mmCIF file of C-alpha atoms and ligand atoms in Angstrom:
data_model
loop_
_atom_site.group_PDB
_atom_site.id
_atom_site.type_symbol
_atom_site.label_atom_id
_atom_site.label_comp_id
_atom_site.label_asym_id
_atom_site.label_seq_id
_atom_site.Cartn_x
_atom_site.Cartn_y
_atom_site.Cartn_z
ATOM 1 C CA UNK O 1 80.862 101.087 71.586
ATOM 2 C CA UNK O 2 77.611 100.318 72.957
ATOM 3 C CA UNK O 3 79.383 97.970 75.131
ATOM 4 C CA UNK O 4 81.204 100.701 76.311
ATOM 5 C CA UNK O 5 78.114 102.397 76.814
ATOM 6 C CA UNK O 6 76.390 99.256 78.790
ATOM 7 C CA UNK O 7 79.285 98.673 81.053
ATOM 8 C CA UNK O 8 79.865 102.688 81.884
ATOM 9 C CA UNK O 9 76.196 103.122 82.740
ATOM 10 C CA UNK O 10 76.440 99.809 84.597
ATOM 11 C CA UNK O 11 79.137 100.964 86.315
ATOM 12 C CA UNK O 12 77.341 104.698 87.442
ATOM 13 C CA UNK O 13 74.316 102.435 88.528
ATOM 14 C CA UNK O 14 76.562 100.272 91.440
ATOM 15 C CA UNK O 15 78.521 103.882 91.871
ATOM 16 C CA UNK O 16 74.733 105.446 93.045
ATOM 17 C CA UNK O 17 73.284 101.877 94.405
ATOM 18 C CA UNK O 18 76.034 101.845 96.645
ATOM 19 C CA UNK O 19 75.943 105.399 97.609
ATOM 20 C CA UNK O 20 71.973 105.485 98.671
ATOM 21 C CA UNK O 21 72.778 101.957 100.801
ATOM 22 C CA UNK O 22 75.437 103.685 102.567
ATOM 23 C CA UNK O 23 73.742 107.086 103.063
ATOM 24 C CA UNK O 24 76.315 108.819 100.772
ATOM 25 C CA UNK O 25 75.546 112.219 98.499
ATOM 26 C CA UNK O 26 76.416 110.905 94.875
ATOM 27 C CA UNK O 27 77.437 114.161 93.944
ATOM 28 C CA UNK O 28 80.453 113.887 96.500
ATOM 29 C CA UNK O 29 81.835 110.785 94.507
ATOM 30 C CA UNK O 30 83.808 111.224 91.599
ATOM 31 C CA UNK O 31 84.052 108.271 89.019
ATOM 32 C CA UNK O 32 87.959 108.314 87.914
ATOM 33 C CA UNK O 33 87.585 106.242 84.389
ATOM 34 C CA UNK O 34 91.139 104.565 84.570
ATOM 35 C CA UNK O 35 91.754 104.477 80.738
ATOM 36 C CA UNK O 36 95.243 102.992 80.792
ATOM 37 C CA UNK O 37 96.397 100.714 77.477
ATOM 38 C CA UNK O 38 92.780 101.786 76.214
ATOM 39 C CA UNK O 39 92.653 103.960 73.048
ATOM 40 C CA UNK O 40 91.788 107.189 72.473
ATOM 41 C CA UNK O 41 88.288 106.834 71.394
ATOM 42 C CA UNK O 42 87.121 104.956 74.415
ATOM 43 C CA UNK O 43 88.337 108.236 75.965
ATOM 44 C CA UNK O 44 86.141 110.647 73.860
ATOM 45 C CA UNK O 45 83.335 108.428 73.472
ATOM 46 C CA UNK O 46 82.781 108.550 77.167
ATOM 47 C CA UNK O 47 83.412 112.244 77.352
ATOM 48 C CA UNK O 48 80.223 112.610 74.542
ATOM 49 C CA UNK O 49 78.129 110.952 77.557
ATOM 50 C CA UNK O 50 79.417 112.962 79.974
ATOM 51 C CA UNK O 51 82.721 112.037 81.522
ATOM 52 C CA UNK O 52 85.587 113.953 82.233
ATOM 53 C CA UNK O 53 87.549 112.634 84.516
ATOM 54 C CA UNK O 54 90.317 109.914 83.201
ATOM 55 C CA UNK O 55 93.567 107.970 85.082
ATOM 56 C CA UNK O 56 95.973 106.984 83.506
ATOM 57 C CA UNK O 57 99.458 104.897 84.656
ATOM 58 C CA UNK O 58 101.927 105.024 81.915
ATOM 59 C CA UNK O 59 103.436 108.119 80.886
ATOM 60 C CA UNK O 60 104.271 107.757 77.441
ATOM 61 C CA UNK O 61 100.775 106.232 76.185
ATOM 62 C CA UNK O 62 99.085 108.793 78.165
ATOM 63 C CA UNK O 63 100.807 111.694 76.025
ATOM 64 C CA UNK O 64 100.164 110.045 73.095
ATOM 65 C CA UNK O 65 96.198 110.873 73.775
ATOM 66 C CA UNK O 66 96.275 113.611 75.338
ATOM 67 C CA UNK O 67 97.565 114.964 72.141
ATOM 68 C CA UNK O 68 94.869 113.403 70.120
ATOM 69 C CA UNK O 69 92.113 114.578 72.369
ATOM 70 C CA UNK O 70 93.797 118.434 73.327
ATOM 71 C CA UNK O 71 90.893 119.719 71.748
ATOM 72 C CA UNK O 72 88.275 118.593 75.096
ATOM 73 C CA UNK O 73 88.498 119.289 78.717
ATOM 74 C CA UNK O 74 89.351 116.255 79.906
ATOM 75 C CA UNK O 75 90.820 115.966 83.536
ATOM 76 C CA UNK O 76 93.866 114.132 83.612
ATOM 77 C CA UNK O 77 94.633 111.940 87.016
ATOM 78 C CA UNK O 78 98.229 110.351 86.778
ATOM 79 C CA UNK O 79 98.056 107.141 89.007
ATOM 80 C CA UNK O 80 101.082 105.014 88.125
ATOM 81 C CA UNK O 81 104.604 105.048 89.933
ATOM 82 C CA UNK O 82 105.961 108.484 89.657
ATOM 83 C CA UNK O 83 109.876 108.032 88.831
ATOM 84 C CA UNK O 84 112.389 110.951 88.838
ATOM 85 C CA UNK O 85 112.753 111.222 85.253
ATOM 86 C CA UNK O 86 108.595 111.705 84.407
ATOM 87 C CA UNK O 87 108.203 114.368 87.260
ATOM 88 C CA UNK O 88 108.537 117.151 84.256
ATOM 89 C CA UNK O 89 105.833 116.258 82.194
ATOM 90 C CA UNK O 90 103.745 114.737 84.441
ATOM 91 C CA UNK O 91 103.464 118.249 86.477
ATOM 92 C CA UNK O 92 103.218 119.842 82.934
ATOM 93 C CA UNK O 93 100.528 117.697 81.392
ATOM 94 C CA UNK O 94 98.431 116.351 84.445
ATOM 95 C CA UNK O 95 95.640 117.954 86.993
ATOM 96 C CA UNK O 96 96.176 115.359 89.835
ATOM 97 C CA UNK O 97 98.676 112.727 90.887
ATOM 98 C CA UNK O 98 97.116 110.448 93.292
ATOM 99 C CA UNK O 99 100.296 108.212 93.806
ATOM 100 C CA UNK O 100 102.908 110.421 95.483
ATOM 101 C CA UNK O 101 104.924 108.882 98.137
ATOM 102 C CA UNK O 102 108.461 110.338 98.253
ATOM 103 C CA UNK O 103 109.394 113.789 99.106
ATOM 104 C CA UNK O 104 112.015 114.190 96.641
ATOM 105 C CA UNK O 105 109.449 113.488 93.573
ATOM 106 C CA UNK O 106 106.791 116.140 95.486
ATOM 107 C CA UNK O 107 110.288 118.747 95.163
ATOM 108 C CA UNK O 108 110.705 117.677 91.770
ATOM 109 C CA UNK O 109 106.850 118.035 90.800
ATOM 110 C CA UNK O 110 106.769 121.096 92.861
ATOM 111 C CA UNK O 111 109.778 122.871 90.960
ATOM 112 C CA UNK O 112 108.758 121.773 87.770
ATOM 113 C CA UNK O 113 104.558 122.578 87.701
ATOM 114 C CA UNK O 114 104.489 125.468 84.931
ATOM 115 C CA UNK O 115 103.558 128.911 86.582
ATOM 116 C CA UNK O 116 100.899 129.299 84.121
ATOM 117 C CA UNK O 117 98.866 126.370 85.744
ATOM 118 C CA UNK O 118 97.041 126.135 89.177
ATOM 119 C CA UNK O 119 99.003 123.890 91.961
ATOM 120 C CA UNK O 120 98.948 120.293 91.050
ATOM 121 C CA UNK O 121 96.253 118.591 93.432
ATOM 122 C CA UNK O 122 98.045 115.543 94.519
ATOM 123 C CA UNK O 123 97.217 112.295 97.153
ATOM 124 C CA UNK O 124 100.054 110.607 99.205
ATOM 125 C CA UNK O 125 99.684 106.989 98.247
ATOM 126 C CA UNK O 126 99.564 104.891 101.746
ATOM 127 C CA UNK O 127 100.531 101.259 102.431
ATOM 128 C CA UNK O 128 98.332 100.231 105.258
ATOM 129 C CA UNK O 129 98.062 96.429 105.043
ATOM 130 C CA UNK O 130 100.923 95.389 102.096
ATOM 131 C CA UNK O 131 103.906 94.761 103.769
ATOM 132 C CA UNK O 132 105.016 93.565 100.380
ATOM 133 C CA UNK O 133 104.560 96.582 98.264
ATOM 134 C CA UNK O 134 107.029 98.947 97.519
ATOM 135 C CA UNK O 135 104.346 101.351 96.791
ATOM 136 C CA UNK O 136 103.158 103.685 99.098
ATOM 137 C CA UNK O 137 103.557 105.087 102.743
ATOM 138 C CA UNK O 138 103.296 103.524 105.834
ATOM 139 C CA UNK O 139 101.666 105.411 108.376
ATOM 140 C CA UNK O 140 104.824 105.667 110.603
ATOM 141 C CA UNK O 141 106.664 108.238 107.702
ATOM 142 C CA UNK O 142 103.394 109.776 107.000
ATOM 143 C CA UNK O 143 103.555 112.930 109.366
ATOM 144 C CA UNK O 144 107.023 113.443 107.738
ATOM 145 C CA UNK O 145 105.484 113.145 104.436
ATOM 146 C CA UNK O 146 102.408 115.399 105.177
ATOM 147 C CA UNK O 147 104.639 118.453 106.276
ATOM 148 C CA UNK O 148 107.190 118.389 103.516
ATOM 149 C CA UNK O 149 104.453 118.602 101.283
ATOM 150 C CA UNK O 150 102.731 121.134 102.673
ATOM 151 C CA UNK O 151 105.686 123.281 102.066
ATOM 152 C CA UNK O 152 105.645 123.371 98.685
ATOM 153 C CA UNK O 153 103.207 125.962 96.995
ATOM 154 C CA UNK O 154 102.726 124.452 93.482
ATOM 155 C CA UNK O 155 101.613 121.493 95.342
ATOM 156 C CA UNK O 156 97.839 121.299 96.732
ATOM 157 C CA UNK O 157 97.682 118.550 99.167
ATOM 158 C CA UNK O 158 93.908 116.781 98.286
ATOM 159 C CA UNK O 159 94.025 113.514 100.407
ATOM 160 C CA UNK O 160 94.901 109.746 100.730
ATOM 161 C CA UNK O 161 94.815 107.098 97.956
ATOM 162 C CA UNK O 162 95.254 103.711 98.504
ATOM 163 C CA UNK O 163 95.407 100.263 96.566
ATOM 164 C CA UNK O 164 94.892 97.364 99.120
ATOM 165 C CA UNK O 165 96.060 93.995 99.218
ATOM 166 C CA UNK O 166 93.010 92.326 97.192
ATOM 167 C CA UNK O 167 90.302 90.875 99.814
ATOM 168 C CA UNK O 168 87.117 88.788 98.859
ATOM 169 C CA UNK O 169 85.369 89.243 101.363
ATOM 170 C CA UNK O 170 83.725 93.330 101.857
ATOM 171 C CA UNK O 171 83.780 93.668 105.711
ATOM 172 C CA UNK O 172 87.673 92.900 105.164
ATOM 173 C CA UNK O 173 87.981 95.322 102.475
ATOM 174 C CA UNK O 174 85.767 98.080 104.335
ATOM 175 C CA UNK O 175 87.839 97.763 107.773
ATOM 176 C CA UNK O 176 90.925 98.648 105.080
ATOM 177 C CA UNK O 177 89.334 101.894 103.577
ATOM 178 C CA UNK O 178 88.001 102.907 106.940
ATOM 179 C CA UNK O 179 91.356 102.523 108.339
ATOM 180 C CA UNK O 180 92.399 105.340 105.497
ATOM 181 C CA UNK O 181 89.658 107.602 106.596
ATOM 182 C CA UNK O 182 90.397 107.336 109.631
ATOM 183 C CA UNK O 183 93.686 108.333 108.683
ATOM 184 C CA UNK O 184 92.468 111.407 107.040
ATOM 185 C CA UNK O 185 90.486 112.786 109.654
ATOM 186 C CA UNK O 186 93.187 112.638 112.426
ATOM 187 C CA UNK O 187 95.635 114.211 109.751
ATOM 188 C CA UNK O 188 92.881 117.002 109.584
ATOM 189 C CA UNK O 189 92.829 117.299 112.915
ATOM 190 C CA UNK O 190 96.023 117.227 114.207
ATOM 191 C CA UNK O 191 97.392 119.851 111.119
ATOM 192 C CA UNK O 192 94.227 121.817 110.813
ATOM 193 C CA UNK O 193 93.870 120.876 107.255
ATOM 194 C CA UNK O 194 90.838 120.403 104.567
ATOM 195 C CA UNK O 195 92.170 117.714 102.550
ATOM 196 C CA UNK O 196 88.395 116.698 101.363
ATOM 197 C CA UNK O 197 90.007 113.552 98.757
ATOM 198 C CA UNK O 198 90.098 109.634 99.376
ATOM 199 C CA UNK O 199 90.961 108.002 96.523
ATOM 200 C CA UNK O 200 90.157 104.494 96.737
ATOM 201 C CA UNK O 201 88.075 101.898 95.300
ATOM 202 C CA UNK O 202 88.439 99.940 92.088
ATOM 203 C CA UNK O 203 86.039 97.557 90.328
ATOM 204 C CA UNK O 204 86.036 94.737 92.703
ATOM 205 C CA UNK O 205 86.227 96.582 95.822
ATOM 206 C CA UNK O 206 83.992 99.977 95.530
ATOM 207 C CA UNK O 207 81.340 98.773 96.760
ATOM 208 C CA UNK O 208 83.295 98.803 100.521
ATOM 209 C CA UNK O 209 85.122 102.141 99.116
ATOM 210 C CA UNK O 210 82.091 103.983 99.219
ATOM 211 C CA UNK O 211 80.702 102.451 101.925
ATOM 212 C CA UNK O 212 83.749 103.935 103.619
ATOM 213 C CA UNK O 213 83.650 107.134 102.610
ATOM 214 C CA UNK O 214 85.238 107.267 99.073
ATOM 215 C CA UNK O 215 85.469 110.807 97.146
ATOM 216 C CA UNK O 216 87.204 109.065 94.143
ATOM 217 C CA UNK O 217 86.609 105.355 92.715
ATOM 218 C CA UNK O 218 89.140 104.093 89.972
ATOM 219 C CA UNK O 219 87.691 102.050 88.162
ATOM 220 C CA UNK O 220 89.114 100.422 84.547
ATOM 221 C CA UNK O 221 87.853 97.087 84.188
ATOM 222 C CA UNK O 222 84.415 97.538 85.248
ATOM 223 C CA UNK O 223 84.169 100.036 82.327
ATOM 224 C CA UNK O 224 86.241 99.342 79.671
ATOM 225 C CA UNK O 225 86.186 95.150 79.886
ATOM 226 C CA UNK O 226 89.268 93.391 80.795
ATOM 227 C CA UNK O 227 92.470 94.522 79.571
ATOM 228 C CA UNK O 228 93.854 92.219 77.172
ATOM 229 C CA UNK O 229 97.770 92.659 78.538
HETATM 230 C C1 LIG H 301 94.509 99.771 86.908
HETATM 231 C C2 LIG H 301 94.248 100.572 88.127
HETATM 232 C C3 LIG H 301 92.946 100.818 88.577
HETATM 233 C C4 LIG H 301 91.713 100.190 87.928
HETATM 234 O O1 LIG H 301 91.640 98.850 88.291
HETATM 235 P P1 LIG H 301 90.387 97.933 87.824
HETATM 236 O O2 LIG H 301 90.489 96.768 88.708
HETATM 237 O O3 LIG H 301 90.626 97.624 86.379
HETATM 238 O O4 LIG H 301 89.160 98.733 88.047
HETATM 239 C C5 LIG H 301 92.777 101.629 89.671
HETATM 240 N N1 LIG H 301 93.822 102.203 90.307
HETATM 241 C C6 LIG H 301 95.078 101.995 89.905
HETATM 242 C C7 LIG H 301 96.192 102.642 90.646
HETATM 243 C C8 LIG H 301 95.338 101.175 88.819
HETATM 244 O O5 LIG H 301 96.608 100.955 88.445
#
């Protein structure tokens, strides 16, 4: 645990360092702890020091503590593939999904968020420099994308997210993120939106994320220690 500890208050440390260096409010960067394959009591020993926030991929292991830990208010950020047959619970059980990139799952999400909750804040996941991922947008069906979604009122549309082709070297991976910025501001622009949410950045790259203009880092590794599967 106070390993945990170490590495999480490690981790805020490069989140601010790298926020004054790049002239960036701290308070307009979220840290996403992604928890995934982690147990439940990593989860609530970080939310006794303060965080809330928490990402998780797999559906099934993410229920699992959610039901353990029902009794804080945690924010729950799916960030794995959606498929077709998780859409129900994921819209019933999560706050955000950052990794939308199909209209028929934002129908299915849409249709199936519980009245009872606010809209589900969700990112459209883009593919701007991995030809070989089948994750993702590119930015030629984004537009198409963009307006089905913001169709569909149990849906709020937040912003971008984006996992990049790994890069050593930082200019490389900040021309990537600014690229998605980029994107986000024309996409303002051109459909007079406010989507205020880029979701990018994980431990070996957030450095450049923020640099760019990151509102959400995911980082797992960098808090938790490697994952041991
Ligand atoms: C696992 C994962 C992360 C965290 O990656 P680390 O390198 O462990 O910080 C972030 N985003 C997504 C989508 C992930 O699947």
């Amino acid at each position: 645990m106070a390993d945990l500890f170490d590495r999480y208050h490690q981790t805020r440390s490069a989140l601010l360092n790298a926020a004054r260096e790049f002239g960036r409010h701290p308070e307009s960067i979220t840290l996403l702890a992604v928890s995934k394959t982690r147990p439940a009591e990593d989860i609530s020993n970080l939310y006794r020091i303060g965080q809330r926030d928490f990402g998780e991929n797999y559906l099934q292991d993410a229920l699992a503590k959610q039901r353990r830990l029902a009794h804080l208010d945690l924010r729950w950020h799916f960030i794995g593939p959606v498929q077709s047959n998780k859409t129900r619970q994921i819209a019933a059980r999560f706050h955000w999904v950052h990794t939308l990139d199909r209209t028929k799952i934002a129908q299915r999400l849409n249709q199936q968020r519980p009245d009872h909750l606010p809209p589900l804040n969700v990112c459209l996941q883009i593919n701007i420099d991995d030809e070989t991922s089948k994750s993702g947008v590119t930015l030629m069906e984004l537009p198409q994308l963009v307006e089905s979604v913001l169709e569909l009122n149990r849906l709020k549309l937040r912003g971008l997210m984006v996992i990049p082709r790994p890069k050593d070297d930082f200019e490389q991976q900040r021309q990537t993120f600014s690229a998605v910025k980029a994107t986000l501001d024309e996409f303002n622009q051109r459909y007079k939106l406010a989507m205020d949410t880029l979701s990018m950045g994980m431990s070996a790259d957030l450095r450049a994320a923020i640099a760019a203009g990151s509102t959400m880092v995911r980082i797992g590794t960098a808090i938790f220690g490697p994952r041991n599967h």
